[in-house]
Amino acid sequence: AQRVTQPEKLLSVFKGAPVELKCNYSYSGSPELFWYVQYSRQRLQLLLRHISRESIKGFTADLNKGETSFHLKKPFAQEEDSAMYYCALSVWGRDDKIIFGKGTRLHILP
Amino acid sequence: EPEVTQTPSHQVTQMGQEVILRCVPISNHLYFYWYRQILGQKVEFLVSFYNNEISEKSEIFDDQFSVERPDGSNFTLKIRSTKLEDSAMYFCASSEQQSLHFGNGTRLTVT
């Protein structure tokens, strides 16, 4: 069965400090991993996905199949990064079931 | 930019009543989804819909739930006999190449 684990419910980081939001997954096949973000009073939206290998708003995430992880990183946190972040997983090439972790609230301290 | 829209934004109903939550997905998307989020808990997959039929559903999506695409634009979630534990935010989404586009959600309160 597919599972996504985000061990931190809340992460507080000072502005300018590095950020790492942890995500581990459990799936025996080929997964596709995503990070979604929900800013205050806004809808849940896609931040990035592992196959595109992009950097969005300074965030990157590398899929580590050995450690079954897809941690989200940013070298220098900004106040506008404060939001709820969800790691998500789907089966490669299949659109029909995408499951989410419990989410981590990132709070950037001034 | 096109968006997924959901109505109503908040629905209050009595236990045992039927509710219909409505969604208008993005027009050229092919997959549609319903997710729910009970307060303080994670976003849970309920069901996906493709080509006018259910593609995948979770164990939460039991016989009290149904989905329908009654016309070319709407996508509805019906809960037949609501229970207190159905109180949650219900999110509709549509996708293009596995990128989910979410609506703002409907907050369902069952009293």
PDB file of C-alpha atoms in Angstrom:
ATOM      1  CA  ALA A   1       0.000   0.000   0.000  1.00  0.00           C
ATOM      2  CA  GLN A   2       1.101   3.546  -0.654  1.00  0.00           C
ATOM      3  CA  ARG A   3       1.910   5.733   2.314  1.00  0.00           C
ATOM      4  CA  VAL A   4       3.382   9.193   2.797  1.00  0.00           C
ATOM      5  CA  THR A   5       4.914  10.251   6.089  1.00  0.00           C
ATOM      6  CA  GLN A   6       5.696  13.800   7.100  1.00  0.00           C
ATOM      7  CA  PRO A   7       7.150  13.478  10.580  1.00  0.00           C
ATOM      8  CA  GLU A   8       6.992  17.153  11.553  1.00  0.00           C
ATOM      9  CA  LYS A   9       3.654  18.776  12.233  1.00  0.00           C
ATOM     10  CA  LEU A  10       5.224  22.194  12.740  1.00  0.00           C
ATOM     11  CA  LEU A  11       8.585  23.576  11.734  1.00  0.00           C
ATOM     12  CA  SER A  12       9.731  27.025  12.858  1.00  0.00           C
ATOM     13  CA  VAL A  13      12.720  28.527  11.089  1.00  0.00           C
ATOM     14  CA  PHE A  14      14.289  31.975  11.249  1.00  0.00           C
ATOM     15  CA  LYS A  15      14.218  34.144   8.138  1.00  0.00           C
ATOM     16  CA  GLY A  16      17.386  33.571   6.142  1.00  0.00           C
ATOM     17  CA  ALA A  17      18.037  30.139   7.646  1.00  0.00           C
ATOM     18  CA  PRO A  18      17.892  26.930   5.612  1.00  0.00           C
ATOM     19  CA  VAL A  19      14.655  24.949   5.464  1.00  0.00           C
ATOM     20  CA  GLU A  20      14.178  21.210   5.140  1.00  0.00           C
ATOM     21  CA  LEU A  21      10.738  19.670   5.234  1.00  0.00           C
ATOM     22  CA  LYS A  22      10.914  15.912   5.516  1.00  0.00           C
ATOM     23  CA  CYS A  23       8.898  13.433   3.509  1.00  0.00           C
ATOM     24  CA  ASN A  24       9.251   9.672   3.424  1.00  0.00           C
ATOM     25  CA  TYR A  25       7.166   7.355   1.351  1.00  0.00           C
ATOM     26  CA  SER A  26       6.297   3.707   1.197  1.00  0.00           C
ATOM     27  CA  TYR A  27       5.555   2.147  -2.154  1.00  0.00           C
ATOM     28  CA  SER A  28       7.030  -0.903  -3.802  1.00  0.00           C
ATOM     29  CA  GLY A  29       6.614   0.238  -7.403  1.00  0.00           C
ATOM     30  CA  SER A  30       7.663   3.386  -9.251  1.00  0.00           C
ATOM     31  CA  PRO A  31       6.339   6.406  -7.427  1.00  0.00           C
ATOM     32  CA  GLU A  32       5.849   9.922  -8.569  1.00  0.00           C
ATOM     33  CA  LEU A  33       6.323  12.495  -5.824  1.00  0.00           C
ATOM     34  CA  PHE A  34       4.948  15.989  -5.420  1.00  0.00           C
ATOM     35  CA  TRP A  35       4.961  18.867  -2.993  1.00  0.00           C
ATOM     36  CA  TYR A  36       1.788  20.896  -2.602  1.00  0.00           C
ATOM     37  CA  VAL A  37       1.510  24.149  -0.652  1.00  0.00           C
ATOM     38  CA  GLN A  38      -1.389  25.979   0.929  1.00  0.00           C
ATOM     39  CA  TYR A  39      -0.803  29.617   1.843  1.00  0.00           C
ATOM     40  CA  SER A  40      -3.125  31.306   4.300  1.00  0.00           C
ATOM     41  CA  ARG A  41      -6.624  31.712   2.818  1.00  0.00           C
ATOM     42  CA  GLN A  42      -5.578  30.250  -0.514  1.00  0.00           C
ATOM     43  CA  ARG A  43      -6.277  26.939  -2.183  1.00  0.00           C
ATOM     44  CA  LEU A  44      -3.970  23.975  -2.166  1.00  0.00           C
ATOM     45  CA  GLN A  45      -1.629  24.226  -5.156  1.00  0.00           C
ATOM     46  CA  LEU A  46       1.189  22.281  -6.726  1.00  0.00           C
ATOM     47  CA  LEU A  47       4.644  23.533  -5.742  1.00  0.00           C
ATOM     48  CA  LEU A  48       6.847  21.043  -7.563  1.00  0.00           C
ATOM     49  CA  ARG A  49       7.112  17.469  -8.778  1.00  0.00           C
ATOM     50  CA  HIS A  50      10.159  15.275  -8.918  1.00  0.00           C
ATOM     51  CA  ILE A  51      10.097  14.522 -12.637  1.00  0.00           C
ATOM     52  CA  SER A  52      10.392  18.173 -13.619  1.00  0.00           C
ATOM     53  CA  ARG A  53      13.498  18.748 -11.497  1.00  0.00           C
ATOM     54  CA  GLU A  54      12.605  22.426 -11.227  1.00  0.00           C
ATOM     55  CA  SER A  55      13.318  24.936  -8.549  1.00  0.00           C
ATOM     56  CA  ILE A  56      10.154  26.796  -7.643  1.00  0.00           C
ATOM     57  CA  LYS A  57      10.327  29.847  -5.359  1.00  0.00           C
ATOM     58  CA  GLY A  58      13.826  28.672  -4.415  1.00  0.00           C
ATOM     59  CA  PHE A  59      12.588  25.241  -3.276  1.00  0.00           C
ATOM     60  CA  THR A  60      14.044  21.977  -4.545  1.00  0.00           C
ATOM     61  CA  ALA A  61      13.353  18.356  -3.765  1.00  0.00           C
ATOM     62  CA  ASP A  62      15.329  15.285  -4.756  1.00  0.00           C
ATOM     63  CA  LEU A  63      13.871  11.828  -4.906  1.00  0.00           C
ATOM     64  CA  ASN A  64      16.101   9.419  -2.996  1.00  0.00           C
ATOM     65  CA  LYS A  65      14.896   5.932  -3.785  1.00  0.00           C
ATOM     66  CA  GLY A  66      17.398   4.310  -1.436  1.00  0.00           C
ATOM     67  CA  GLU A  67      16.074   6.237   1.541  1.00  0.00           C
ATOM     68  CA  THR A  68      12.539   6.472   0.092  1.00  0.00           C
ATOM     69  CA  SER A  69      12.570  10.195   0.750  1.00  0.00           C
ATOM     70  CA  PHE A  70      11.588  13.362  -1.052  1.00  0.00           C
ATOM     71  CA  HIS A  71      12.622  16.139   1.303  1.00  0.00           C
ATOM     72  CA  LEU A  72      11.844  19.744   0.377  1.00  0.00           C
ATOM     73  CA  LYS A  73      14.689  22.204   0.795  1.00  0.00           C
ATOM     74  CA  LYS A  74      15.371  25.888   0.505  1.00  0.00           C
ATOM     75  CA  PRO A  75      18.715  27.468   1.374  1.00  0.00           C
ATOM     76  CA  PHE A  76      17.367  30.775   2.732  1.00  0.00           C
ATOM     77  CA  ALA A  77      13.865  31.003   4.177  1.00  0.00           C
ATOM     78  CA  GLN A  78      11.672  34.008   3.441  1.00  0.00           C
ATOM     79  CA  GLU A  79       8.687  35.205   5.458  1.00  0.00           C
ATOM     80  CA  GLU A  80       6.342  34.535   2.543  1.00  0.00           C
ATOM     81  CA  ASP A  81       7.262  30.839   2.725  1.00  0.00           C
ATOM     82  CA  SER A  82       5.070  30.451   5.815  1.00  0.00           C
ATOM     83  CA  ALA A  83       2.389  27.958   4.759  1.00  0.00           C
ATOM     84  CA  MET A  84       1.182  24.393   5.057  1.00  0.00           C
ATOM     85  CA  TYR A  85       3.222  21.962   2.935  1.00  0.00           C
ATOM     86  CA  TYR A  86       1.973  18.552   1.833  1.00  0.00           C
ATOM     87  CA  CYS A  87       4.011  15.795   0.283  1.00  0.00           C
ATOM     88  CA  ALA A  88       2.042  13.610  -2.130  1.00  0.00           C
ATOM     89  CA  LEU A  89       2.595  10.373  -4.007  1.00  0.00           C
ATOM     90  CA  SER A  90       1.051   8.704  -6.996  1.00  0.00           C
ATOM     91  CA  VAL A  91       1.758   5.609  -8.993  1.00  0.00           C
ATOM     92  CA  TRP A  92       3.946   6.409 -11.993  1.00  0.00           C
ATOM     93  CA  GLY A  93       1.861   7.170 -15.057  1.00  0.00           C
ATOM     94  CA  ARG A  94      -1.433   6.851 -13.224  1.00  0.00           C
ATOM     95  CA  ASP A  95      -3.619   9.840 -12.537  1.00  0.00           C
ATOM     96  CA  ASP A  96      -6.307   8.069 -10.621  1.00  0.00           C
ATOM     97  CA  LYS A  97      -4.990   8.043  -7.068  1.00  0.00           C
ATOM     98  CA  ILE A  98      -2.746  10.641  -5.496  1.00  0.00           C
ATOM     99  CA  ILE A  99      -2.340  10.408  -1.743  1.00  0.00           C
ATOM    100  CA  PHE A 100      -1.115  13.022   0.700  1.00  0.00           C
ATOM    101  CA  GLY A 101       0.915  13.150   3.854  1.00  0.00           C
ATOM    102  CA  LYS A 102      -0.412  14.842   6.979  1.00  0.00           C
ATOM    103  CA  GLY A 103       1.311  18.093   6.144  1.00  0.00           C
ATOM    104  CA  THR A 104       3.881  20.269   7.864  1.00  0.00           C
ATOM    105  CA  ARG A 105       3.171  23.827   8.889  1.00  0.00           C
ATOM    106  CA  LEU A 106       6.211  25.961   8.135  1.00  0.00           C
ATOM    107  CA  HIS A 107       6.450  29.093  10.255  1.00  0.00           C
ATOM    108  CA  ILE A 108       9.151  31.587   9.321  1.00  0.00           C
ATOM    109  CA  LEU A 109      10.257  33.704  12.244  1.00  0.00           C
ATOM    110  CA  PRO A 110      11.340  37.303  11.565  1.00  0.00           C
TER     111      PRO A 110
ATOM    112  CA  GLU B   1      -6.022  31.279 -15.401  1.00  0.00           C
ATOM    113  CA  PRO B   2      -8.852  28.728 -15.195  1.00  0.00           C
ATOM    114  CA  GLU B   3      -9.790  27.505 -11.720  1.00  0.00           C
ATOM    115  CA  VAL B   4     -11.774  24.718 -10.128  1.00  0.00           C
ATOM    116  CA  THR B   5     -14.839  26.187  -8.451  1.00  0.00           C
ATOM    117  CA  GLN B   6     -16.829  24.649  -5.617  1.00  0.00           C
ATOM    118  CA  THR B   7     -20.210  25.527  -4.172  1.00  0.00           C
ATOM    119  CA  PRO B   8     -21.336  26.139  -1.552  1.00  0.00           C
ATOM    120  CA  SER B   9     -18.371  27.304   0.477  1.00  0.00           C
ATOM    121  CA  HIS B  10     -20.099  26.206   3.687  1.00  0.00           C
ATOM    122  CA  GLN B  11     -22.950  23.740   4.148  1.00  0.00           C
ATOM    123  CA  VAL B  12     -24.659  22.976   7.426  1.00  0.00           C
ATOM    124  CA  THR B  13     -26.926  19.952   7.586  1.00  0.00           C
ATOM    125  CA  GLN B  14     -28.619  17.755  10.146  1.00  0.00           C
ATOM    126  CA  MET B  15     -27.503  14.196  10.754  1.00  0.00           C
ATOM    127  CA  GLY B  16     -29.306  11.788   8.451  1.00  0.00           C
ATOM    128  CA  GLN B  17     -29.922  14.356   5.721  1.00  0.00           C
ATOM    129  CA  GLU B  18     -28.567  14.106   2.202  1.00  0.00           C
ATOM    130  CA  VAL B  19     -26.131  16.706   0.872  1.00  0.00           C
ATOM    131  CA  ILE B  20     -24.791  17.405  -2.580  1.00  0.00           C
ATOM    132  CA  LEU B  21     -21.492  19.196  -2.968  1.00  0.00           C
ATOM    133  CA  ARG B  22     -20.877  20.765  -6.328  1.00  0.00           C
ATOM    134  CA  CYS B  23     -17.753  21.341  -8.356  1.00  0.00           C
ATOM    135  CA  VAL B  24     -16.905  22.720 -11.760  1.00  0.00           C
ATOM    136  CA  PRO B  25     -13.547  21.263 -12.845  1.00  0.00           C
ATOM    137  CA  ILE B  26     -11.246  22.906 -15.349  1.00  0.00           C
ATOM    138  CA  SER B  27     -12.821  22.287 -18.720  1.00  0.00           C
ATOM    139  CA  ASN B  28     -10.066  20.454 -20.570  1.00  0.00           C
ATOM    140  CA  HIS B  29      -9.054  18.237 -17.653  1.00  0.00           C
ATOM    141  CA  LEU B  30      -9.890  14.560 -17.853  1.00  0.00           C
ATOM    142  CA  TYR B  31      -9.583  13.331 -14.253  1.00  0.00           C
ATOM    143  CA  PHE B  32     -11.692  14.612 -11.388  1.00  0.00           C
ATOM    144  CA  TYR B  33     -11.282  13.923  -7.687  1.00  0.00           C
ATOM    145  CA  TRP B  34     -12.830  14.400  -4.302  1.00  0.00           C
ATOM    146  CA  TYR B  35     -10.708  14.670  -1.199  1.00  0.00           C
ATOM    147  CA  ARG B  36     -11.701  15.477   2.343  1.00  0.00           C
ATOM    148  CA  GLN B  37      -9.879  16.928   5.330  1.00  0.00           C
ATOM    149  CA  ILE B  38     -11.262  16.460   8.811  1.00  0.00           C
ATOM    150  CA  LEU B  39     -10.175  19.324  11.063  1.00  0.00           C
ATOM    151  CA  GLY B  40      -6.588  18.844  12.163  1.00  0.00           C
ATOM    152  CA  GLN B  41      -6.079  15.745  10.042  1.00  0.00           C
ATOM    153  CA  LYS B  42      -4.592  15.001   6.663  1.00  0.00           C
ATOM    154  CA  VAL B  43      -6.053  15.445   3.200  1.00  0.00           C
ATOM    155  CA  GLU B  44      -7.660  12.071   2.427  1.00  0.00           C
ATOM    156  CA  PHE B  45      -8.367  10.678  -1.027  1.00  0.00           C
ATOM    157  CA  LEU B  46     -12.009   9.708  -1.568  1.00  0.00           C
ATOM    158  CA  VAL B  47     -12.515   9.009  -5.253  1.00  0.00           C
ATOM    159  CA  SER B  48     -11.306   9.704  -8.768  1.00  0.00           C
ATOM    160  CA  PHE B  49     -13.457   9.852 -11.862  1.00  0.00           C
ATOM    161  CA  TYR B  50     -12.471   9.409 -15.486  1.00  0.00           C
ATOM    162  CA  ASN B  51     -14.412   8.927 -18.673  1.00  0.00           C
ATOM    163  CA  ASN B  52     -17.749   9.148 -16.842  1.00  0.00           C
ATOM    164  CA  GLU B  53     -17.008   6.456 -14.308  1.00  0.00           C
ATOM    165  CA  ILE B  54     -15.212   5.926 -11.019  1.00  0.00           C
ATOM    166  CA  SER B  55     -11.570   5.128 -11.661  1.00  0.00           C
ATOM    167  CA  GLU B  56     -10.375   4.548  -8.112  1.00  0.00           C
ATOM    168  CA  LYS B  57     -11.903   4.905  -4.671  1.00  0.00           C
ATOM    169  CA  SER B  58     -10.716   4.637  -1.101  1.00  0.00           C
ATOM    170  CA  GLU B  59     -12.150   2.594   1.746  1.00  0.00           C
ATOM    171  CA  ILE B  60     -13.751   5.798   3.037  1.00  0.00           C
ATOM    172  CA  PHE B  61     -15.901   6.015  -0.097  1.00  0.00           C
ATOM    173  CA  ASP B  62     -18.604   3.572   0.980  1.00  0.00           C
ATOM    174  CA  ASP B  63     -22.210   3.166  -0.128  1.00  0.00           C
ATOM    175  CA  GLN B  64     -23.319   6.445   1.422  1.00  0.00           C
ATOM    176  CA  PHE B  65     -21.170   8.337  -1.092  1.00  0.00           C
ATOM    177  CA  SER B  66     -21.725   8.725  -4.805  1.00  0.00           C
ATOM    178  CA  VAL B  67     -20.339  10.925  -7.553  1.00  0.00           C
ATOM    179  CA  GLU B  68     -21.908  12.115 -10.735  1.00  0.00           C
ATOM    180  CA  ARG B  69     -21.155  14.247 -13.737  1.00  0.00           C
ATOM    181  CA  PRO B  70     -24.702  15.256 -14.583  1.00  0.00           C
ATOM    182  CA  ASP B  71     -23.745  17.487 -17.498  1.00  0.00           C
ATOM    183  CA  GLY B  72     -20.644  18.597 -19.345  1.00  0.00           C
ATOM    184  CA  SER B  73     -19.364  20.871 -16.616  1.00  0.00           C
ATOM    185  CA  ASN B  74     -20.510  19.870 -13.114  1.00  0.00           C
ATOM    186  CA  PHE B  75     -19.060  17.139 -10.914  1.00  0.00           C
ATOM    187  CA  THR B  76     -20.981  16.366  -7.735  1.00  0.00           C
ATOM    188  CA  LEU B  77     -20.408  14.428  -4.535  1.00  0.00           C
ATOM    189  CA  LYS B  78     -23.537  13.164  -2.813  1.00  0.00           C
ATOM    190  CA  ILE B  79     -23.567  11.977   0.777  1.00  0.00           C
ATOM    191  CA  ARG B  80     -26.782  10.073   1.287  1.00  0.00           C
ATOM    192  CA  SER B  81     -27.332  10.018   5.024  1.00  0.00           C
ATOM    193  CA  THR B  82     -24.849  12.274   6.737  1.00  0.00           C
ATOM    194  CA  LYS B  83     -23.187  11.354  10.003  1.00  0.00           C
ATOM    195  CA  LEU B  84     -21.487  13.613  12.521  1.00  0.00           C
ATOM    196  CA  GLU B  85     -18.111  12.228  11.450  1.00  0.00           C
ATOM    197  CA  ASP B  86     -18.697  13.434   7.886  1.00  0.00           C
ATOM    198  CA  SER B  87     -18.009  16.983   9.082  1.00  0.00           C
ATOM    199  CA  ALA B  88     -14.929  18.073   7.157  1.00  0.00           C
ATOM    200  CA  MET B  89     -13.596  20.230   4.337  1.00  0.00           C
ATOM    201  CA  TYR B  90     -14.327  18.583   1.019  1.00  0.00           C
ATOM    202  CA  PHE B  91     -12.008  19.461  -1.824  1.00  0.00           C
ATOM    203  CA  CYS B  92     -12.667  18.881  -5.478  1.00  0.00           C
ATOM    204  CA  ALA B  93      -9.737  18.709  -7.892  1.00  0.00           C
ATOM    205  CA  SER B  94      -9.107  18.085 -11.547  1.00  0.00           C
ATOM    206  CA  SER B  95      -5.827  17.113 -13.106  1.00  0.00           C
ATOM    207  CA  GLU B  96      -3.687  17.501 -16.108  1.00  0.00           C
ATOM    208  CA  GLN B  97      -0.816  15.007 -16.244  1.00  0.00           C
ATOM    209  CA  GLN B  98      -1.073  14.235 -12.532  1.00  0.00           C
ATOM    210  CA  SER B  99      -0.874  17.889 -11.470  1.00  0.00           C
ATOM    211  CA  LEU B 100      -3.887  18.456  -9.254  1.00  0.00           C
ATOM    212  CA  HIS B 101      -5.764  21.741  -9.394  1.00  0.00           C
ATOM    213  CA  PHE B 102      -7.875  22.186  -6.301  1.00  0.00           C
ATOM    214  CA  GLY B 103     -11.000  24.143  -5.577  1.00  0.00           C
ATOM    215  CA  ASN B 104     -11.348  26.255  -2.455  1.00  0.00           C
ATOM    216  CA  GLY B 105     -13.297  23.545  -0.706  1.00  0.00           C
ATOM    217  CA  THR B 106     -16.718  23.180   0.896  1.00  0.00           C
ATOM    218  CA  ARG B 107     -16.864  23.093   4.658  1.00  0.00           C
ATOM    219  CA  LEU B 108     -19.532  20.575   5.630  1.00  0.00           C
ATOM    220  CA  THR B 109     -20.861  20.756   9.174  1.00  0.00           C
ATOM    221  CA  VAL B 110     -23.181  17.979  10.309  1.00  0.00           C
ATOM    222  CA  THR B 111     -25.150  18.749  13.454  1.00  0.00           C
TER     223      THR B 111
END
